[in-house]
XYZ file of C-alpha atoms in Angstrom:
643
model
C 82.520 54.747 387.222
C 84.618 56.022 390.107
C 87.558 53.884 391.163
C 89.477 54.232 394.437
C 93.165 55.176 394.281
C 95.574 52.374 393.419
C 97.167 50.758 396.462
C 100.712 49.750 395.585
C 101.544 48.767 399.154
C 98.937 46.012 399.339
C 99.084 45.298 395.618
C 102.571 46.217 394.371
C 102.017 44.657 390.944
C 98.522 45.780 389.960
C 97.469 48.348 392.563
C 94.030 46.709 392.648
C 92.226 45.947 395.903
C 88.868 44.433 396.729
C 87.348 47.903 396.437
C 88.410 48.053 392.793
C 86.842 44.667 392.149
C 83.543 45.712 393.737
C 83.532 48.964 391.755
C 83.967 47.101 388.480
C 81.330 44.518 389.448
C 78.749 47.135 390.423
C 79.445 49.129 387.264
C 78.900 46.040 385.102
C 75.673 45.199 386.929
C 74.177 48.696 386.814
C 75.079 49.059 383.150
C 73.474 45.739 382.211
C 70.338 46.601 384.187
C 69.749 49.583 381.876
C 68.869 47.004 379.211
C 66.561 44.980 381.445
C 62.851 44.661 380.865
C 60.464 46.436 383.207
C 59.869 43.217 385.144
C 63.656 42.498 385.252
C 63.203 38.996 383.798
C 65.208 39.591 380.637
C 68.218 41.686 379.730
C 68.279 42.572 376.028
C 71.847 43.687 375.433
C 72.730 45.333 372.111
C 74.475 43.181 369.548
C 74.011 40.159 367.326
C 71.998 37.188 368.516
C 73.336 33.682 368.964
C 72.010 30.812 366.877
C 69.488 30.178 369.677
C 67.725 33.525 369.299
C 66.806 36.513 371.496
C 64.826 34.591 374.131
C 67.878 32.488 374.861
C 70.239 35.452 374.778
C 68.190 37.598 377.170
C 68.001 34.718 379.659
C 71.740 34.232 379.292
C 72.381 37.889 380.111
C 70.151 37.679 383.188
C 71.658 34.426 384.470
C 75.299 35.368 383.978
C 74.950 38.806 385.532
C 73.008 37.129 388.363
C 76.010 34.893 388.986
C 78.127 38.027 389.409
C 75.414 39.532 391.600
C 75.418 36.448 393.810
C 79.150 36.776 394.436
C 78.677 40.400 395.467
C 75.772 39.518 397.770
C 77.520 36.520 399.349
C 80.662 38.498 400.158
C 78.953 41.679 401.328
C 75.261 41.105 402.113
C 74.914 44.290 404.149
C 75.487 46.698 401.260
C 73.999 44.822 398.318
C 70.272 45.013 399.005
C 69.739 46.900 395.743
C 71.203 43.974 393.817
C 69.100 41.375 395.634
C 65.895 43.339 395.062
C 66.537 43.751 391.346
C 67.141 40.051 390.762
C 64.353 38.875 393.063
C 61.852 40.579 390.761
C 63.435 38.964 387.702
C 63.440 35.488 389.248
C 59.699 35.841 389.793
C 58.827 37.170 386.345
C 61.174 34.830 384.482
C 59.615 31.667 385.890
C 55.992 32.824 386.026
C 54.059 30.573 383.604
C 51.531 33.367 383.018
C 54.213 35.784 381.840
C 54.377 35.865 378.012
C 58.053 36.839 378.325
C 58.932 34.052 380.762
C 62.177 32.166 380.282
C 62.308 29.033 378.143
C 62.853 26.070 380.448
C 65.873 23.779 380.263
C 63.462 21.148 378.969
C 62.566 23.438 376.069
C 65.930 24.958 375.169
C 69.380 23.437 375.391
C 71.135 26.711 376.229
C 68.807 27.149 379.214
C 70.530 24.096 380.727
C 73.710 26.159 380.934
C 72.049 29.226 382.385
C 70.104 27.170 384.935
C 73.426 26.241 386.540
C 74.350 29.896 387.095
C 70.948 30.522 388.659
C 71.242 27.478 390.922
C 74.769 28.319 392.073
C 73.798 31.944 392.687
C 70.734 31.004 394.716
C 72.752 28.541 396.779
C 75.416 31.138 397.584
C 72.801 33.721 398.626
C 70.197 31.420 400.127
C 69.594 33.395 403.319
C 69.426 36.709 401.452
C 67.433 35.725 398.377
C 65.883 32.261 398.326
C 64.662 32.225 401.916
C 62.951 35.597 401.408
C 61.202 34.756 398.141
C 57.451 34.158 398.412
C 56.483 30.499 398.454
C 54.807 30.992 395.090
C 58.077 32.148 393.511
C 60.040 29.340 395.123
C 57.558 26.893 393.621
C 57.920 28.487 390.177
C 61.693 28.214 390.352
C 61.569 24.598 391.525
C 59.234 23.670 388.670
C 61.489 25.467 386.177
C 64.630 23.744 387.490
C 62.960 20.327 387.591
C 62.768 20.221 383.799
C 66.477 19.244 383.790
C 65.697 15.858 385.408
C 66.365 13.018 383.022
C 67.510 15.354 380.246
C 70.464 14.434 378.064
C 73.584 16.559 378.420
C 76.596 16.308 376.098
C 79.444 14.346 377.742
C 81.613 17.414 378.233
C 81.757 20.113 380.924
C 77.970 20.425 380.538
C 77.371 17.509 382.915
C 78.105 19.909 385.771
C 75.137 22.053 384.812
C 72.805 19.165 385.583
C 74.701 18.157 388.732
C 74.526 21.583 390.393
C 70.891 22.205 389.434
C 69.682 18.879 390.804
C 71.829 19.334 393.895
C 70.149 22.676 394.510
C 66.740 21.066 393.999
C 67.598 18.466 396.628
C 68.483 21.241 399.068
C 65.147 23.053 398.687
C 62.764 20.080 398.662
C 62.418 19.700 394.901
C 62.553 16.516 392.867
C 65.973 15.342 391.696
C 67.668 12.218 390.364
C 70.614 10.546 392.050
C 71.101 8.651 388.808
C 71.603 11.905 386.903
C 74.134 13.157 389.452
C 76.040 9.865 389.560
C 76.131 9.624 385.769
C 77.446 13.175 385.501
C 80.187 12.513 388.050
C 81.191 9.369 386.153
C 81.521 11.319 382.905
C 83.536 14.001 384.699
C 85.978 11.368 385.969
C 86.199 9.720 382.545
C 87.503 12.988 381.108
C 90.362 13.287 383.594
C 93.772 13.036 381.948
C 96.105 13.461 384.921
C 98.028 16.253 386.601
C 94.852 18.241 387.274
C 93.886 18.370 383.587
C 90.631 17.362 381.903
C 89.786 17.012 378.222
C 86.486 18.680 377.348
C 85.093 15.565 375.698
C 86.649 12.589 373.920
C 88.834 14.816 371.738
C 92.150 16.403 372.696
C 90.305 19.544 373.751
C 92.424 21.297 376.370
C 91.661 24.932 377.111
C 90.399 27.319 379.801
C 87.360 25.100 380.435
C 89.736 22.950 382.503
C 89.914 25.804 385.014
C 86.639 27.696 384.837
C 84.461 24.554 384.540
C 86.073 21.240 385.495
C 87.881 22.694 388.516
C 85.374 25.328 389.653
C 82.118 23.368 389.664
C 83.276 20.463 391.875
C 84.185 22.956 394.606
C 80.956 24.959 394.266
C 78.994 21.702 394.316
C 80.789 20.675 397.512
C 79.723 23.965 399.130
C 76.148 23.423 397.982
C 75.871 19.935 399.514
C 78.409 19.535 402.324
C 76.484 16.619 403.873
C 76.159 14.628 400.624
C 78.194 11.401 401.025
C 79.449 11.821 397.466
C 80.984 15.158 398.386
C 82.784 13.637 401.353
C 83.995 10.712 399.253
C 85.380 13.004 396.566
C 86.810 15.791 398.715
C 90.420 14.651 398.612
C 90.592 13.646 394.960
C 88.812 16.767 393.696
C 90.902 18.972 395.969
C 94.160 17.398 394.858
C 93.195 17.776 391.208
C 92.480 21.464 391.727
C 95.765 22.029 393.548
C 97.684 20.214 390.806
C 96.013 22.303 388.113
C 96.743 25.561 389.927
C 100.420 24.630 390.127
C 100.443 24.697 386.322
C 97.998 27.576 385.879
C 100.261 30.046 387.674
C 102.900 29.417 384.995
C 100.399 30.257 382.216
C 99.837 33.910 383.164
C 102.036 36.568 381.594
C 103.579 39.492 383.439
C 101.176 41.693 381.445
C 98.329 39.965 383.312
C 96.994 38.112 380.278
C 96.027 34.471 380.497
C 97.275 32.144 377.770
C 95.542 33.112 374.509
C 94.402 29.664 373.391
C 91.150 27.718 373.056
C 87.527 28.569 372.444
C 85.248 30.978 374.323
C 88.016 33.521 374.814
C 85.324 36.211 374.915
C 84.845 35.153 378.564
C 88.143 36.950 379.187
C 88.877 37.169 382.942
C 86.795 34.067 383.679
C 90.265 32.510 383.526
C 90.785 33.932 387.041
C 88.077 31.650 388.477
C 90.263 28.654 389.457
C 92.616 30.906 391.429
C 89.674 32.190 393.483
C 88.121 28.747 393.954
C 91.427 27.468 395.300
C 91.132 30.079 398.052
C 87.412 29.459 398.497
C 87.920 25.732 399.009
C 91.381 25.718 400.587
C 92.633 23.277 397.943
C 95.681 25.153 396.718
C 99.412 25.193 397.177
C 99.700 28.738 395.855
C 100.083 31.593 398.299
C 97.110 33.983 398.510
C 99.364 36.761 397.237
C 100.087 34.857 394.037
C 96.428 33.905 393.587
C 95.295 37.520 393.815
C 98.195 38.685 391.630
C 97.042 36.293 388.894
C 93.366 37.236 389.190
C 93.879 40.989 389.544
C 96.383 40.915 386.738
C 93.725 39.536 384.423
C 91.099 42.086 385.451
C 93.620 44.886 385.064
C 94.769 43.613 381.659
C 91.301 43.495 380.167
C 90.015 46.740 381.635
C 93.136 48.566 380.431
C 92.612 47.207 376.931
C 89.004 48.234 376.424
C 86.992 45.132 377.287
C 84.342 47.316 378.962
C 82.594 49.570 376.465
C 81.754 53.229 377.139
C 78.225 51.985 377.950
C 79.673 49.784 380.693
C 79.064 46.510 378.851
C 81.296 43.554 378.058
C 81.632 43.182 374.310
C 82.334 40.109 372.212
C 86.078 40.253 371.692
C 89.424 40.069 373.482
C 90.570 43.635 373.994
C 87.679 45.605 372.576
C 84.846 44.389 370.410
C 85.804 41.986 367.616
C 82.971 40.325 365.738
C 85.295 37.700 364.277
C 85.520 36.020 367.687
C 81.788 35.331 367.754
C 81.043 31.620 367.766
C 77.695 30.052 366.913
C 76.633 29.911 370.566
C 77.727 33.500 371.329
C 75.084 36.122 372.046
C 75.489 39.575 373.533
C 75.116 38.094 377.028
C 77.762 35.405 376.502
C 80.776 37.517 377.583
C 79.253 37.788 381.045
C 80.565 34.329 381.885
C 83.520 36.534 382.780
C 81.537 36.780 386.021
C 83.206 33.535 387.081
C 86.456 35.461 387.274
C 84.887 37.624 389.994
C 84.218 34.649 392.261
C 86.663 36.147 394.762
C 84.026 38.715 395.706
C 82.153 35.913 397.471
C 85.017 35.920 399.971
C 84.687 38.559 402.713
C 86.958 41.568 402.905
C 88.942 40.070 405.802
C 89.786 36.851 403.930
C 93.516 36.221 403.525
C 93.338 36.507 399.742
C 92.283 40.148 400.114
C 94.541 41.082 403.028
C 97.774 39.418 401.879
C 100.294 41.440 399.905
C 100.447 40.607 396.198
C 103.365 38.370 395.264
C 104.985 37.996 391.855
C 103.968 35.408 389.288
C 106.519 32.719 388.394
C 107.492 34.551 385.178
C 108.156 37.718 387.205
C 110.683 35.910 389.403
C 112.802 34.031 386.875
C 112.754 32.367 383.481
C 110.418 29.387 383.715
C 110.265 25.973 382.093
C 107.492 23.466 382.570
C 106.223 20.384 380.776
C 102.488 19.767 381.077
C 101.858 16.226 379.969
C 98.125 16.030 379.232
C 97.888 18.826 376.631
C 101.452 18.198 375.452
C 102.589 21.737 376.227
C 106.135 22.857 376.911
C 105.986 26.164 378.746
C 108.756 28.738 378.474
C 108.398 32.053 380.283
C 111.017 34.793 380.099
C 111.390 37.261 382.941
C 112.999 39.969 380.818
C 109.859 40.541 378.727
C 107.218 38.765 380.839
C 106.100 36.595 377.923
C 104.805 33.080 378.547
C 104.882 30.779 375.520
C 103.759 27.229 374.989
C 104.778 24.881 372.224
C 101.997 22.426 371.564
C 102.316 18.821 370.411
C 99.201 17.126 371.819
C 96.231 19.507 371.538
C 94.129 19.987 368.396
C 90.456 19.569 369.476
C 90.378 16.289 367.522
C 91.365 12.652 367.851
C 94.454 10.975 366.433
C 93.918 10.301 362.739
C 91.224 12.955 362.229
C 91.454 14.605 358.808
C 89.972 18.086 359.169
C 91.180 21.664 358.939
C 93.248 23.076 361.774
C 91.356 24.930 364.481
C 93.285 28.213 364.847
C 92.769 28.244 368.615
C 93.952 24.675 369.235
C 96.166 23.173 366.531
C 99.012 25.679 366.209
C 102.486 24.729 367.387
C 102.703 27.819 369.598
C 100.521 30.091 371.747
C 101.462 32.874 374.139
C 100.171 35.494 376.558
C 101.209 38.317 374.227
C 100.107 37.215 370.734
C 96.713 36.380 369.272
C 96.505 33.458 366.818
C 95.706 34.101 363.179
C 92.018 33.172 363.035
C 92.252 31.977 359.416
C 92.489 28.145 359.438
C 94.962 28.069 356.499
C 97.964 29.913 357.854
C 101.709 29.803 358.412
C 101.017 30.899 362.016
C 103.286 28.685 364.146
C 103.002 25.969 361.548
C 104.855 23.550 359.340
C 102.790 23.535 356.203
C 102.998 22.873 352.482
C 101.761 25.169 349.749
C 100.500 23.792 346.434
C 100.411 25.456 343.022
C 97.047 27.042 343.858
C 98.450 28.632 347.018
C 96.543 26.325 349.371
C 98.164 25.407 352.691
C 98.038 22.055 354.463
C 96.806 21.231 357.979
C 98.179 18.967 360.721
C 95.118 18.122 362.846
C 94.947 14.450 363.797
C 98.685 14.340 364.512
C 100.329 11.801 366.808
C 101.999 13.089 369.968
C 105.450 11.527 370.250
C 106.224 12.712 373.783
C 108.249 15.307 375.674
C 111.341 15.540 377.858
C 113.605 18.107 379.476
C 117.367 17.836 379.610
C 120.098 20.324 380.526
C 117.671 23.248 380.506
C 116.270 22.489 377.053
C 112.705 21.230 376.635
C 111.753 18.976 373.757
C 108.407 17.911 372.348
C 107.442 16.292 369.074
C 104.542 15.187 366.907
C 104.014 13.378 363.624
C 101.282 13.912 361.045
C 100.274 13.447 357.455
C 99.836 16.914 356.002
C 96.519 17.352 354.217
C 94.725 19.965 352.181
C 91.058 20.508 353.030
C 88.302 21.772 350.763
C 85.874 22.936 353.487
C 82.353 21.582 353.540
C 80.041 24.600 353.088
C 77.400 22.818 355.158
C 79.725 22.138 358.101
C 78.089 22.399 361.509
C 78.488 25.215 364.050
C 81.913 26.096 365.355
C 82.373 24.684 368.855
C 86.150 24.541 368.646
C 86.919 21.743 366.206
C 88.441 22.243 362.778
C 86.168 22.325 359.748
C 85.527 19.061 357.898
C 85.704 18.761 354.125
C 87.251 16.929 351.206
C 90.843 15.989 352.040
C 93.879 15.574 349.796
C 96.848 13.841 351.372
C 100.310 15.398 351.377
C 103.700 14.421 352.777
C 104.325 12.814 356.143
C 105.991 15.141 358.637
C 107.655 14.872 362.021
C 108.110 18.148 363.898
C 110.354 18.480 366.935
C 110.512 21.622 369.085
C 113.584 22.106 371.257
C 113.054 25.221 373.346
C 114.982 27.439 375.674
C 113.189 30.608 376.686
C 112.214 32.731 373.705
C 114.085 30.501 371.263
C 112.687 27.405 369.572
C 114.751 25.088 367.389
C 112.168 23.548 365.075
C 113.370 20.382 363.323
C 111.234 19.123 360.469
C 111.594 15.699 358.865
C 109.688 15.188 355.608
C 108.911 11.944 353.805
C 106.661 11.147 350.877
C 107.175 14.526 349.220
C 107.929 12.878 345.911
C 110.898 13.189 343.643
C 109.435 15.492 340.991
C 110.103 19.170 340.433
C 106.477 20.318 340.650
C 105.552 19.297 344.157
C 104.547 21.568 347.042
C 106.945 23.892 348.807
C 107.375 23.817 352.577
C 106.732 26.771 354.888
C 107.909 27.013 358.514
C 105.996 29.854 360.137
C 106.689 31.989 363.170
C 104.605 33.896 365.704
C 101.756 36.232 364.726
C 102.384 39.755 366.012
C 100.565 43.019 365.556
C 102.532 45.394 363.355
C 102.317 48.099 366.040
C 103.209 45.929 369.035
C 106.528 45.731 370.846
C 106.769 41.983 370.299
C 109.065 40.808 367.518
C 108.711 37.520 365.638
C 111.523 36.047 363.564
C 112.223 32.794 361.743
C 115.737 31.941 360.581
C 117.250 28.914 358.866
C 119.951 26.998 360.738
C 123.119 27.113 358.625
C 124.938 23.878 357.952
C 122.155 21.465 358.835
C 119.746 19.575 356.617
C 118.184 20.620 353.352
C 118.301 24.284 352.363
C 115.580 26.748 353.308
C 116.174 29.233 350.521
C 112.992 31.316 350.667
C 111.557 33.684 353.224
C 108.643 36.043 353.515
C 105.996 37.572 355.748
C 102.289 36.858 355.709
C 100.394 40.090 356.317
C 96.748 40.228 357.384
C 95.836 43.866 356.851
C 92.380 43.583 358.412
C 91.733 44.223 362.092
C 92.327 41.378 364.536
C 91.475 40.981 368.253
C 94.635 42.784 369.424
C 95.241 45.350 366.693
C 94.891 46.379 363.089
C 97.489 44.384 361.150
C 98.910 40.929 361.784
C 102.313 39.870 360.464
C 103.747 36.339 360.458
C 107.279 35.615 359.175
C 108.214 32.342 357.516
C 111.085 30.510 355.880
C 110.785 27.689 353.386
C 111.794 26.303 350.044
C 111.643 28.321 346.858
C 110.580 25.219 344.983
C 109.516 21.681 345.738
C 110.219 20.353 349.212
C 112.150 17.098 349.182
C 112.380 14.211 351.592
C 114.830 14.921 354.367
C 115.430 17.230 357.303
C 114.992 20.976 357.676
C 115.841 23.195 360.652
C 114.683 26.685 361.600
C 114.916 28.936 364.649
C 111.599 30.490 365.691
C 111.773 33.411 368.135
C 109.141 35.506 369.913
C 110.785 38.364 371.794
C 108.960 40.941 373.865
C 110.147 44.376 374.912
C 113.502 43.951 376.659
C 113.655 40.248 375.830
C 115.826 38.130 373.573
C 117.444 39.631 370.515
C 115.154 39.087 367.519
C 118.079 37.744 365.480
C 118.915 35.139 368.138
C 119.963 32.007 366.320
C 120.900 28.413 366.989
C 124.211 27.157 365.648
C 124.800 23.631 364.381
C 128.248 22.221 365.108
C 128.853 19.134 362.982
C 130.394 16.019 364.481
C 133.023 13.729 363.047
C 130.587 11.240 361.558
C 127.161 11.217 359.914
C 124.309 11.815 362.331
C 126.643 13.465 364.808
C 126.783 17.060 365.986
C 125.072 19.409 368.347
C 122.827 22.447 368.339
C 124.021 25.390 370.424
C 121.539 27.986 371.733
C 122.438 31.693 372.046
C 123.374 31.392 375.720
C 125.668 28.395 375.112
C 123.283 25.621 376.163
C 123.397 22.743 373.702
C 121.730 19.479 372.792
C 123.203 16.583 370.827
C 121.732 15.699 367.461
C 121.907 12.050 368.450
C 119.749 12.700 371.507
C 117.171 14.475 369.370
C 117.310 11.757 366.724
C 116.241 9.186 369.286
C 113.099 11.262 369.742
C 111.311 12.432 372.851
C 110.495 9.854 375.454
C 107.128 9.930 377.267
C 107.721 11.262 380.768
C 106.198 9.989 383.976
C 106.547 13.213 385.951
C 104.191 16.100 385.245
C 106.627 18.977 385.216
C 110.238 19.939 385.530
C 111.867 22.702 387.582
């Protein structure tokens, strides 16, 4: 692959221009085509199959690379004839009933419902180049294939959009469709809205990148597909405002290294996280400048390509940096990573669009230290300009409902996530946790916790949650991993309230324990820090706060010596009790410092007051918060964010 020279005048932060994006897109397409069948209907990429099998996976690879192809064609139809010709042949062969290697229909295979949406969106975006030039016979085959979605059941999550866009495309080309299906899907979409631009992906507290690359992207693509539909007109303002609100937050969740927040399922889609920034420009529903939007998107592409996401064969592997089989989920096949194509949506915009011609502008974390409370997922965001790290502390997201008693999902239930650290993928872990260890060495979980609220005061952000710690003996017959923690036999432990008071890289973590028992043989408590690769420049520390609460007289480091998605050895520091934890309060300082950032030994000092329950905690830079204010607990806030 030949790339043009970096342009640091137009793109002072990444050097990437539209020409770089097109070079990467064409390289990915040509490389995937090497694994296509002779008739182009299926792309059999090397690697393990998903639980749905090779027929599903080869369709997935075709459909997701076609989505990327459609962006290239829509934005530059004059020079992409080779792409259109390749996929036109595959669209014919894949839907030909006489072809023994035809695609399974959405009526036959659930995963085909997902891939049908990519095909429908791609055909809508390239209608004059592809659809209008297909023989009538092929158009009829495609219509019949798409029509099998009518009346089908879709899970009440982001999947409803797959049915909406397919049936909307059918309506535009004279096929059968169901207004009832579309209306029902829109109703489910609205029922999942949680305010401030944020959606939960189902009835659980499932907040992740699907908010951006699904719930915010599809409404805008749908509006482009059916501009005369009265429903589109009726929803234009509300859907646009939701997108703009989400983008206001999303810009604060990108690190100066270009990485999106490393949290939630389907992370193998990598730079798909750039999709909402592009769709804001595509639709005009954004308050971000085009320079910031492209900085965020190009930063992600640059981050992943620099860290080996494209193999020497020109393929996208299952992993984060390079290939990492441990990130494979039950629904992941070799074609799954190509949903990263969504992150190349900007290629559908022509070269003279403002997002391509404007000069890149810095991300919020590149301008100053940032603080932001995001109410729906219960995240307090702290970005530090010195090291470019964005961190969240999490008190309302666990991919479960309040009261659920299951194991923690490593990608949802931790107290902290960042743009520079990858979570420990073992469910039982001290990774950003408050946990108890029994005599057998088993650790407790917190999923099902109650969110107590958040507030910001005098430059210090506070969030809190309460839970009953529980040990889980996993059910060996548990279902496929779609993000939730594993179910099993539960044993109840102490009740715990955890409060995070944060200022930049520094978190004061207050832990109140009750129900630990009075004996000498109970579980010990562990307060864990950030997971960092042993060879990285990031430093993770956990220190006790002298003079406050019960003693934390033990410390250690959990070491995972096996490879992980960002390196070869993961280390997680912790402090705790050498023996049984007792009822009462504990306090620790948890720090994640990047290169040039806060001092790893940065501590918080407790200054006692004159009476019981009085005193204040002082952060390294002198900012302080009263113990009495913290003791009253966080108060639910009405505003979505703070300066």
